[in-house]
XYZ file of C-alpha atoms in Angstrom:
679
model
C -46.175 5.963 -4.482
C -45.401 6.841 -0.872
C -43.306 4.929 1.504
C -44.017 4.872 5.151
C -41.323 5.471 7.886
C -41.656 4.743 11.614
C -39.402 7.274 13.243
C -38.597 6.246 17.023
C -36.513 9.134 18.806
C -37.150 10.902 21.762
C -35.255 14.104 20.554
C -37.851 16.472 19.081
C -35.241 18.702 17.238
C -33.770 15.749 15.576
C -37.279 14.250 14.555
C -38.068 17.427 12.820
C -34.922 17.753 10.709
C -35.213 13.852 9.989
C -39.059 14.269 9.127
C -37.933 17.123 6.718
C -35.551 14.768 4.801
C -37.908 11.877 4.601
C -40.749 13.975 3.242
C -38.447 15.335 0.605
C -38.316 11.629 -0.521
C -41.732 11.195 -0.827
C -42.111 9.365 2.775
C -44.974 9.238 5.106
C -43.624 9.526 8.532
C -44.942 8.340 11.806
C -43.395 9.472 14.777
C -42.798 7.946 18.292
C -40.881 9.396 21.155
C -40.381 5.996 23.331
C -40.494 2.211 22.617
C -43.985 1.891 24.185
C -45.433 4.754 21.723
C -43.777 2.897 18.736
C -45.370 -0.478 19.792
C -48.829 1.127 19.811
C -48.147 2.777 16.316
C -47.021 -0.796 15.055
C -50.576 -1.998 16.142
C -52.090 0.139 13.214
C -49.668 0.322 10.434
C -47.006 -1.727 8.827
C -44.170 0.765 7.628
C -41.592 0.126 4.756
C -38.920 1.326 7.052
C -37.987 1.772 10.721
C -35.600 4.365 12.292
C -34.815 3.834 15.898
C -32.416 5.245 18.150
C -29.901 3.720 20.484
C -31.188 5.083 23.667
C -35.061 5.593 24.334
C -36.285 6.796 27.573
C -38.021 3.682 28.461
C -35.791 0.922 26.722
C -32.547 0.380 24.813
C -32.920 0.702 21.133
C -30.747 -2.720 20.902
C -33.391 -4.298 23.093
C -36.415 -2.945 21.267
C -34.953 -4.077 17.932
C -34.349 -7.497 19.730
C -38.179 -7.572 20.674
C -39.100 -6.421 17.222
C -37.391 -9.530 15.614
C -38.693 -12.024 18.112
C -42.272 -10.995 17.263
C -41.283 -11.970 13.567
C -41.406 -8.553 12.003
C -38.679 -8.414 9.332
C -39.302 -4.737 8.262
C -35.866 -2.873 7.545
C -34.208 -1.087 10.201
C -31.747 2.048 10.312
C -30.324 2.110 13.580
C -29.143 5.571 14.689
C -26.897 6.739 17.673
C -25.017 9.924 19.040
C -22.047 7.534 20.062
C -20.104 4.829 18.296
C -21.216 1.491 19.779
C -18.590 -1.326 20.454
C -17.717 -3.660 17.583
C -19.420 -6.798 19.018
C -22.913 -4.778 19.635
C -22.956 -3.580 16.031
C -22.162 -7.150 14.787
C -24.917 -8.354 16.598
C -27.349 -5.824 15.481
C -26.011 -6.529 11.743
C -26.000 -10.410 11.889
C -28.539 -11.560 14.366
C -30.925 -8.639 14.178
C -30.811 -7.818 10.599
C -30.383 -4.090 11.033
C -29.649 -2.686 7.485
C -27.778 0.579 8.327
C -25.976 2.054 11.211
C -25.951 5.890 11.089
C -24.138 8.399 13.350
C -25.473 11.579 14.895
C -25.119 14.471 13.999
C -26.373 13.472 10.505
C -25.802 14.944 7.334
C -28.987 16.044 5.750
C -27.616 15.038 2.120
C -26.060 11.980 3.146
C -28.942 10.687 5.477
C -31.449 11.252 2.352
C -29.368 9.216 -0.081
C -28.965 6.490 2.774
C -32.894 6.177 3.183
C -33.431 6.090 -0.580
C -30.846 3.278 -1.109
C -32.376 1.228 1.383
C -35.984 1.900 0.408
C -34.999 0.935 -3.544
C -33.241 -2.276 -2.082
C -36.332 -3.373 -0.284
C -38.811 -2.230 -2.581
C -40.992 -4.959 -4.401
C -41.554 -2.369 -7.267
C -37.643 -2.454 -7.920
C -36.978 -4.019 -11.408
C -35.214 -7.526 -11.350
C -31.475 -7.204 -11.605
C -31.425 -3.645 -10.563
C -27.915 -4.367 -8.632
C -26.532 -5.486 -11.864
C -26.969 -2.291 -13.693
C -23.502 -0.997 -13.157
C -21.710 -4.414 -14.251
C -24.141 -4.636 -17.142
C -22.876 -0.914 -18.293
C -19.171 -2.081 -17.620
C -19.601 -5.415 -19.680
C -21.080 -3.287 -22.469
C -17.984 -0.919 -22.421
C -15.747 -3.904 -22.245
C -17.417 -5.334 -25.444
C -17.326 -2.195 -27.335
C -13.728 -1.852 -26.118
C -12.697 -5.216 -27.403
C -14.005 -4.582 -30.851
C -11.925 -1.313 -30.775
C -8.516 -2.871 -29.583
C -7.080 -4.194 -32.706
C -7.425 -0.619 -34.570
C -5.869 0.977 -31.407
C -3.173 -1.378 -31.749
C -2.570 -0.886 -35.649
C -2.471 2.806 -34.708
C 0.275 2.005 -32.204
C 2.151 -0.160 -34.634
C 2.185 2.598 -37.182
C 3.204 5.294 -34.811
C 6.131 2.963 -33.327
C 7.366 2.399 -37.081
C 7.374 5.892 -37.759
C 9.204 6.628 -34.578
C 11.947 3.970 -35.503
C 12.410 5.214 -39.128
C 12.817 8.456 -38.072
C 14.571 8.262 -34.762
C 15.686 11.967 -34.984
C 12.115 13.244 -34.606
C 11.312 13.043 -30.843
C 7.850 14.068 -31.493
C 7.159 10.850 -33.081
C 8.468 8.923 -30.119
C 6.492 11.028 -27.882
C 3.305 10.172 -29.747
C 3.786 6.435 -29.784
C 4.504 6.562 -26.067
C 1.236 8.310 -25.526
C -0.708 5.852 -27.446
C 1.159 2.996 -25.524
C 0.136 4.759 -22.367
C -3.294 5.048 -23.200
C -3.694 1.335 -24.308
C -1.803 0.145 -21.239
C -4.072 1.566 -18.600
C -7.467 1.047 -20.609
C -6.720 -2.536 -21.677
C -6.162 -3.282 -18.100
C -8.816 -1.631 -16.760
C -11.430 -3.825 -18.902
C -9.709 -7.019 -17.959
C -7.603 -7.540 -20.900
C -4.572 -8.065 -18.709
C -1.914 -9.876 -20.947
C -2.512 -7.126 -23.592
C -1.898 -4.341 -20.961
C 1.311 -6.090 -19.784
C 2.587 -6.158 -23.057
C 1.571 -2.657 -23.850
C 3.082 -1.388 -20.676
C 6.627 -2.869 -21.584
C 6.145 -1.110 -24.757
C 5.684 2.149 -23.011
C 8.787 1.295 -20.652
C 10.885 0.518 -23.648
C 9.982 3.642 -25.406
C 10.820 5.683 -22.416
C 14.273 4.512 -22.279
C 14.735 5.305 -25.813
C 13.364 8.659 -25.322
C 15.812 9.483 -22.456
C 19.161 8.929 -24.122
C 20.838 7.572 -27.114
C 21.619 3.891 -26.577
C 23.961 1.483 -28.207
C 21.632 -1.207 -27.655
C 18.676 0.725 -29.320
C 18.054 -1.796 -31.762
C 17.622 -4.586 -28.990
C 15.192 -2.338 -27.335
C 13.238 -1.768 -30.951
C 13.147 -5.443 -31.455
C 11.719 -6.036 -27.913
C 9.074 -3.557 -28.905
C 8.250 -5.368 -31.800
C 7.728 -8.601 -30.509
C 5.544 -7.252 -27.708
C 3.214 -5.428 -30.217
C 3.092 -8.474 -32.267
C 1.875 -10.471 -29.126
C -0.708 -7.712 -28.163
C -1.979 -7.497 -31.657
C -2.367 -11.411 -31.949
C -4.144 -11.505 -28.415
C -6.513 -8.479 -29.600
C -7.571 -10.035 -32.873
C -8.158 -13.110 -30.790
C -10.299 -11.374 -28.463
C -12.197 -9.613 -31.030
C -13.060 -12.945 -33.336
C -14.801 -14.372 -30.094
C -18.344 -14.775 -29.684
C -19.519 -11.239 -28.189
C -21.261 -13.060 -25.397
C -18.228 -14.655 -24.267
C -17.210 -11.195 -23.215
C -19.855 -10.999 -20.719
C -19.084 -13.714 -18.371
C -15.848 -12.692 -16.309
C -13.231 -10.071 -16.406
C -10.641 -12.470 -16.960
C -12.265 -13.949 -20.124
C -9.671 -12.059 -22.558
C -6.788 -13.157 -20.095
C -4.259 -15.506 -21.436
C -4.427 -18.816 -19.651
C -0.721 -18.998 -18.655
C -0.240 -18.730 -14.768
C 1.099 -15.623 -13.815
C 4.566 -15.665 -11.896
C 4.548 -14.398 -8.091
C 8.082 -12.391 -8.692
C 10.617 -11.702 -11.356
C 13.764 -12.085 -9.986
C 17.397 -11.340 -11.660
C 19.879 -13.956 -10.761
C 23.561 -13.146 -11.811
C 25.990 -16.117 -12.081
C 28.713 -16.971 -14.057
C 27.781 -20.980 -13.744
C 25.506 -21.988 -16.837
C 24.448 -25.086 -14.841
C 23.356 -23.486 -11.660
C 21.721 -20.829 -13.823
C 19.406 -23.404 -15.509
C 18.895 -25.488 -12.304
C 17.597 -21.914 -10.758
C 15.349 -21.122 -13.936
C 13.802 -24.808 -13.604
C 13.346 -24.464 -9.862
C 11.708 -21.144 -10.525
C 9.269 -22.806 -13.174
C 8.074 -24.954 -10.538
C 7.293 -22.388 -8.176
C 5.882 -19.568 -10.495
C 9.009 -17.505 -10.071
C 10.297 -15.803 -13.378
C 14.278 -16.063 -12.999
C 15.797 -13.705 -15.278
C 19.518 -14.758 -15.634
C 22.684 -12.894 -16.542
C 26.213 -14.230 -16.405
C 28.054 -10.728 -16.419
C 27.339 -7.133 -14.878
C 26.657 -5.592 -18.540
C 23.793 -8.377 -19.138
C 22.496 -7.745 -15.672
C 22.213 -4.010 -16.051
C 20.821 -4.439 -19.261
C 18.074 -6.876 -18.083
C 17.267 -4.513 -15.137
C 16.750 -1.474 -17.279
C 14.573 -3.094 -19.885
C 12.065 -4.955 -17.680
C 10.805 -4.517 -14.234
C 12.329 -6.709 -11.749
C 11.171 -7.182 -8.212
C 14.632 -8.427 -6.510
C 18.182 -9.318 -7.626
C 20.513 -12.228 -6.512
C 24.075 -11.708 -7.084
C 26.987 -14.165 -6.736
C 29.819 -12.838 -4.517
C 32.423 -14.624 -6.506
C 31.410 -12.822 -9.801
C 34.958 -11.302 -10.587
C 36.105 -9.870 -7.122
C 33.862 -9.398 -4.301
C 34.256 -5.716 -4.640
C 33.341 -6.124 -8.062
C 30.022 -7.865 -7.358
C 29.099 -5.128 -4.383
C 29.834 -2.458 -6.899
C 27.099 -4.075 -9.177
C 24.691 -3.701 -6.471
C 25.140 -0.114 -6.235
C 24.871 0.231 -10.080
C 21.598 -1.586 -10.338
C 20.049 0.514 -7.406
C 20.972 3.570 -9.448
C 18.910 2.667 -12.232
C 15.458 4.392 -12.589
C 12.600 2.690 -10.556
C 15.493 0.548 -8.953
C 16.235 2.904 -5.891
C 14.759 0.205 -3.489
C 15.622 -2.839 -5.277
C 15.993 -5.652 -2.697
C 19.402 -7.437 -3.307
C 20.702 -10.945 -1.853
C 24.157 -12.090 -2.176
C 24.871 -15.743 -2.766
C 28.180 -17.613 -2.069
C 29.680 -20.993 -0.981
C 31.895 -18.762 1.105
C 30.050 -18.216 4.266
C 33.002 -16.381 6.110
C 31.724 -13.490 8.659
C 33.686 -10.990 6.575
C 31.789 -11.489 3.538
C 28.385 -11.501 5.321
C 28.809 -8.250 7.326
C 30.209 -6.653 4.144
C 26.814 -7.763 2.319
C 25.102 -6.274 5.130
C 26.834 -3.028 5.045
C 25.977 -2.838 1.136
C 22.376 -3.096 2.297
C 21.771 -6.810 1.309
C 18.534 -8.032 2.519
C 19.688 -11.658 2.580
C 22.858 -13.591 2.271
C 22.560 -17.204 0.781
C 24.612 -20.421 0.721
C 25.486 -22.655 -2.330
C 24.180 -25.005 -3.178
C 20.785 -23.466 -3.108
C 18.016 -25.956 -2.130
C 14.525 -25.199 -4.050
C 12.897 -24.377 -0.542
C 15.709 -21.809 0.105
C 14.970 -20.010 -3.138
C 11.377 -19.954 -2.484
C 11.954 -18.395 1.052
C 14.448 -16.140 -0.376
C 12.184 -14.949 -3.170
C 9.297 -14.338 -0.551
C 11.836 -12.197 1.717
C 12.977 -10.263 -1.127
C 9.450 -9.526 -2.433
C 8.340 -8.512 0.779
C 10.857 -6.051 1.362
C 10.203 -4.698 -1.923
C 6.680 -4.176 -1.359
C 7.330 -2.207 1.833
C 7.693 0.867 -0.395
C 4.432 -0.002 -2.691
C 1.314 2.316 -1.971
C -1.274 0.016 0.057
C -4.846 0.779 -1.029
C -8.140 -0.993 0.567
C -11.089 -0.943 -1.469
C -14.356 -0.997 0.405
C -17.390 -1.644 -1.772
C -20.044 -4.303 -1.569
C -20.181 -4.908 -5.214
C -17.794 -7.545 -5.551
C -17.446 -7.495 -9.529
C -16.693 -3.894 -9.243
C -14.336 -3.777 -6.705
C -12.245 -6.445 -8.351
C -11.786 -4.338 -11.560
C -10.727 -1.504 -9.451
C -8.215 -3.755 -7.545
C -7.117 -4.953 -11.067
C -5.996 -1.559 -12.248
C -3.991 -0.724 -8.793
C -2.254 -4.050 -9.073
C -1.324 -3.523 -12.644
C 0.285 -0.011 -11.500
C 2.140 -1.918 -8.794
C 0.217 -1.157 -5.711
C -0.513 -3.399 -2.998
C -4.407 -4.104 -2.535
C -7.010 -5.658 -0.394
C -10.831 -5.660 -0.891
C -13.305 -5.484 1.990
C -17.140 -6.249 1.039
C -18.553 -6.047 4.373
C -18.090 -2.387 5.713
C -18.895 -3.494 9.385
C -15.623 -4.969 9.542
C -13.646 -2.155 8.242
C -11.676 -1.454 11.379
C -10.765 -5.002 11.521
C -9.426 -4.783 8.126
C -7.726 -1.488 8.592
C -5.775 -2.937 11.323
C -4.862 -5.979 9.449
C -3.938 -4.241 6.272
C -2.508 -0.916 7.115
C -3.402 0.953 3.966
C -2.006 4.365 2.620
C -5.369 4.950 1.291
C -8.990 3.774 1.414
C -11.452 3.723 -1.710
C -14.916 3.874 0.038
C -18.051 3.214 -1.854
C -20.861 5.639 -0.577
C -23.966 3.324 -0.179
C -23.445 -0.203 1.398
C -25.710 -2.374 3.621
C -24.585 -2.189 7.208
C -22.149 0.697 7.471
C -22.420 3.450 4.993
C -19.453 4.995 3.499
C -20.259 8.373 4.927
C -20.521 7.030 8.774
C -17.518 4.788 8.025
C -15.370 7.952 7.212
C -17.079 9.782 9.902
C -16.065 7.061 12.323
C -12.362 7.047 11.131
C -12.004 10.761 11.202
C -12.904 10.564 15.529
C -9.769 8.057 15.858
C -6.314 9.356 15.909
C -4.716 6.429 14.247
C -6.843 7.069 11.067
C -7.459 10.541 11.383
C -5.366 11.852 8.376
C -5.647 8.564 6.420
C -6.765 9.567 2.768
C -10.139 8.353 1.925
C -11.481 8.656 -1.556
C -15.398 7.907 -2.219
C -16.758 6.220 -4.946
C -20.269 7.006 -5.953
C -22.439 7.020 -8.926
C -24.024 10.114 -7.869
C -22.919 13.346 -9.191
C -25.142 15.937 -7.804
C -23.975 18.829 -5.355
C -25.840 17.201 -2.712
C -23.753 13.961 -2.882
C -20.532 16.067 -3.356
C -21.194 18.122 -0.441
C -22.193 14.989 1.809
C -19.058 13.410 0.958
C -16.768 16.475 2.016
C -18.959 16.984 5.318
C -18.052 13.371 6.271
C -14.647 13.888 5.997
C -13.769 12.623 2.508
C -10.793 13.858 0.644
C -12.067 13.266 -2.661
C -14.532 11.138 -4.779
C -14.507 8.985 -8.082
C -17.680 9.023 -10.026
C -18.794 5.417 -11.187
C -17.784 3.901 -13.752
C -14.313 4.754 -12.866
C -11.862 5.177 -15.568
C -8.452 3.557 -14.915
C -6.277 6.908 -15.687
C -8.417 8.948 -13.483
C -8.215 6.396 -10.812
C -4.477 6.061 -10.586
C -3.643 9.513 -11.000
C -6.031 10.441 -7.972
C -4.796 7.615 -5.809
C -1.164 8.399 -6.854
C -1.606 11.953 -5.593
C -3.291 11.457 -2.545
C -0.583 8.700 -1.521
C 2.296 10.942 -2.255
C 1.179 13.768 -0.368
C 0.080 11.587 2.466
C 3.543 9.961 2.313
C 5.234 13.478 2.261
C 3.487 14.897 5.166
C 4.054 11.843 7.157
C 7.698 11.682 6.047
C 8.004 15.440 7.467
C 6.395 14.449 10.610
C 8.459 11.256 10.823
C 11.928 12.147 9.595
C 14.602 14.454 11.315
C 15.554 17.288 8.838
C 19.107 17.365 9.604
C 20.102 13.605 9.463
C 17.016 12.188 7.422
C 16.595 9.545 9.864
C 13.544 8.731 11.916
C 12.607 10.462 14.778
C 12.042 8.918 18.216
C 8.574 8.426 17.921
C 8.366 7.074 14.381
C 11.273 4.705 15.248
C 9.438 3.185 18.418
C 6.060 2.995 16.366
C 8.119 0.615 13.873
C 10.437 -1.071 16.166
C 7.303 -2.479 18.184
C 6.316 -4.776 15.323
C 9.887 -5.644 14.637
C 10.309 -6.949 17.976
C 6.694 -8.920 18.015
C 7.848 -10.257 14.542
C 11.327 -11.543 16.490
C 9.262 -13.192 19.355
C 6.893 -14.838 16.955
C 9.462 -16.419 15.136
C 12.200 -16.624 17.422
C 14.451 -14.480 15.325
C 17.278 -12.501 16.723
C 16.951 -8.865 17.007
C 19.579 -6.414 17.773
C 19.682 -2.616 19.197
C 22.808 -0.149 18.870
C 22.630 3.321 20.769
C 25.212 5.705 19.367
C 26.595 8.781 20.555
C 29.017 11.377 19.069
C 32.123 11.755 20.889
C 32.688 15.022 22.466
C 30.080 16.729 19.946
C 29.801 19.992 22.531
C 33.385 20.904 21.612
C 32.558 20.393 18.139
C 30.144 23.124 18.254
C 31.976 25.299 20.393
C 35.316 25.097 18.535
C 33.894 24.677 14.655
C 30.329 26.025 14.988
C 26.940 25.129 15.109
C 26.842 24.769 11.345
C 29.851 22.509 11.383
C 27.860 20.410 13.970
C 25.060 20.044 11.852
C 27.216 18.789 8.996
C 28.410 16.131 11.495
C 25.141 14.868 12.087
C 23.812 14.948 8.454
C 26.893 12.970 7.561
C 26.599 10.189 10.198
C 23.177 10.273 8.919
C 23.732 9.627 5.442
C 26.381 7.121 6.140
C 23.859 5.243 8.513
C 21.267 5.140 5.726
C 23.908 3.769 3.012
C 25.608 0.981 4.996
C 22.683 -1.109 6.583
C 19.719 -2.758 4.696
C 16.799 -0.931 4.115
C 14.629 -2.851 6.418
C 16.715 -2.136 9.340
C 15.700 0.681 11.300
C 17.901 4.060 11.711
C 16.846 6.818 13.664
C 18.162 10.040 15.673
C 17.377 9.251 19.284
C 18.027 13.047 19.973
C 20.743 15.541 20.307
C 23.773 13.838 19.168
C 22.518 10.307 19.773
C 21.595 7.874 17.041
C 19.635 4.170 17.477
C 19.709 1.343 15.099
C 17.776 -1.694 15.039
C 18.740 -5.059 13.206
C 16.177 -7.648 12.226
C 17.321 -11.168 12.278
C 20.931 -10.294 13.070
C 22.821 -11.129 16.201
C 24.793 -9.212 18.217
C 28.064 -10.396 17.119
C 27.728 -9.886 13.475
C 26.038 -6.309 14.189
C 28.875 -5.474 16.481
C 31.135 -6.096 13.459
C 29.259 -4.040 11.107
C 28.796 -1.005 13.687
C 32.561 -1.331 14.086
C 33.152 -0.746 10.331
C 30.853 2.131 9.967
C 32.494 3.640 12.865
C 36.014 3.341 11.235
C 34.630 4.607 8.007
C 33.095 7.644 9.817
C 36.110 8.370 11.982
C 38.209 8.884 8.194
C 35.624 11.614 7.076
C 36.783 15.001 7.158
C 34.493 17.824 8.218
C 34.970 21.515 7.306
C 35.026 24.078 10.348
C 33.739 27.652 9.900
C 37.158 28.979 9.919
C 38.280 26.776 7.003
C 39.920 24.109 9.061
C 39.226 20.638 8.760
C 38.340 18.012 11.745
C 37.268 14.393 12.332
C 34.890 12.813 14.659
C 34.305 9.340 16.212
C 31.320 7.756 18.028
C 30.830 5.215 20.764
C 28.342 2.426 20.568
C 26.484 0.065 22.746
C 24.479 -2.958 21.466
C 21.835 -5.309 23.286
C 20.018 -8.212 21.500
C 16.835 -10.068 22.199
C 16.424 -12.453 23.653
C 19.724 -12.728 25.509
C 19.684 -9.190 26.867
C 15.939 -8.425 27.212
C 12.332 -9.234 25.975
C 10.982 -5.969 25.874
C 12.131 -2.420 23.994
C 12.681 -1.094 27.520
C 15.134 -3.573 28.969
C 16.921 -3.651 25.257
C 17.665 0.218 25.387
C 18.421 0.284 28.820
C 20.970 -2.574 28.196
C 22.287 -0.992 25.011
C 22.641 2.523 26.976
C 24.476 0.825 29.723
C 27.210 -0.745 27.408
C 27.086 2.774 25.634
C 28.294 4.360 28.982
C 30.936 1.805 29.368
C 32.200 2.337 25.946
C 32.491 6.358 26.678
C 34.229 5.066 30.230
C 36.619 2.808 28.257
C 38.061 5.842 26.154
C 35.045 6.333 23.572
C 35.540 5.637 19.736
C 34.597 1.980 20.437
C 31.774 -0.625 20.178
C 30.685 -2.524 23.424
C 28.480 -5.260 23.116
C 29.377 -7.466 26.107
C 29.180 -7.090 30.089
């Protein structure tokens, strides 16, 4: 059966190409080179599809479509254009005039062919009922089959775990158990069995700890493995005994009905009453509070289970003892960027400054109110999420995208979903992802055209884009890469392949971005990258009325360092100060190399006075460092600094930097090796 298509375009060469593509799809094509000619053709035929160029010799394509709709014609329309139209016009085309697809010229023949077939299939009365559910039905079928196999898979894992524990000296058995756990963890989660996936994930993590080194607390880890395994087996048996039809309804049908916590926080304090109060507050607010009363217990809890942040009592032992515990926690695998807050009934400025120097995200006061705990958790988790991959899933199939999102979240990624592809620019600006998963065929704006549009925009030109497609032919693969895609995944998507491809692309993109943003000597942000991150930081300060402080640092007599001790020694000084600045301030404070021997810092929610004290302490520590010269000698270097704060010193970045630079000049004029924040 032939479909009829009306092609309205005054470009003869384009019409020839389009006709060739359409006829390959068994379409009968009527051609018009103007709006008036198109009206004449419509008088004698009723096409299944109309393709209209945006600019015709006698009328705008938009106006022609508007007139068509006024006449009551509801034929599906593809709008084509050689340039990108403004978002308001596109929204009007899609929502007011019912345009089905926007295609950008020059077209990719293979992609254009798929888009036409997709649209004709959607609008054809010959399409079988429920065709759009085919993919979801297949996923449901696979999920039911997997549910029936889960008890056997977990029984295999149980036998492997028992063998590994009984013969602890045979590393191959431990590897086998870990491999089985890894497979079940990813696959169970991808089919919606979240509770089982989480339990087996804990088993895998514990087995990894046991694999790395001999531990005195091995028996405790094995007991945890046994407990999680028993829970997973019980849940799997419960799932397999249910009516199979109950597994068809929703991806969460196998998930435990307990409410998940919004975060898992380690609280270290030796006051039992305070710990119990904190646990109770956490239960009320869906926050899992893991408590420890001494450092050894804290390190054990952090090493055997994922934690999102830690809150440490400053008065535990001595102040220095507590601060060193923060360093030990961050030295654990996976905890390098762990957000840490300190809590104390002593609010002296010295303790606050020391906490800031040790990288504290927050300093909390006792007694701790429930609202303060909730706010602290929100801030700490937000800080933790800064380093997590951010993935945007663009797919008009809500069920499918929900499953993909579940897999990504279980792997610790931040996700967002978009079902209306015409809003992709709005969502990108709002979410700022590290990677986009983009469906190929969608109503409104196809994945091909969305990708081509993004590749024309400097901000998104290098954004990793992975296509999602049910097509596996070479034409589809070719079209994906021609449109600017980096890679593709075929539907249905398997969890392990999805995670592997996403992680590799994100890590590679971040590595390239870090190389572009970071100074190779100091490891700090370059000026451009620093300014890009400073702008939203200031905007947040303005919005919430928070203080923001900027510090400009300049190494004293740095030219003499290069002349007397050599340029390699000078690079060593730059690197030394870079390392010190990276270690001594909070992870969300900005640290950059301004140029030459100048450095710049930005402190969010920190007043000029507290920042002055913190920078002064770093100056004292830096001045005590010894650097080797090229002739074997040792020498010392200091720096001068000037500070400025929003809102007292200015409301714009330019004003703040200018004020800080003036105070830096004052510090130099006063004899150098000092910090100036007044005048």
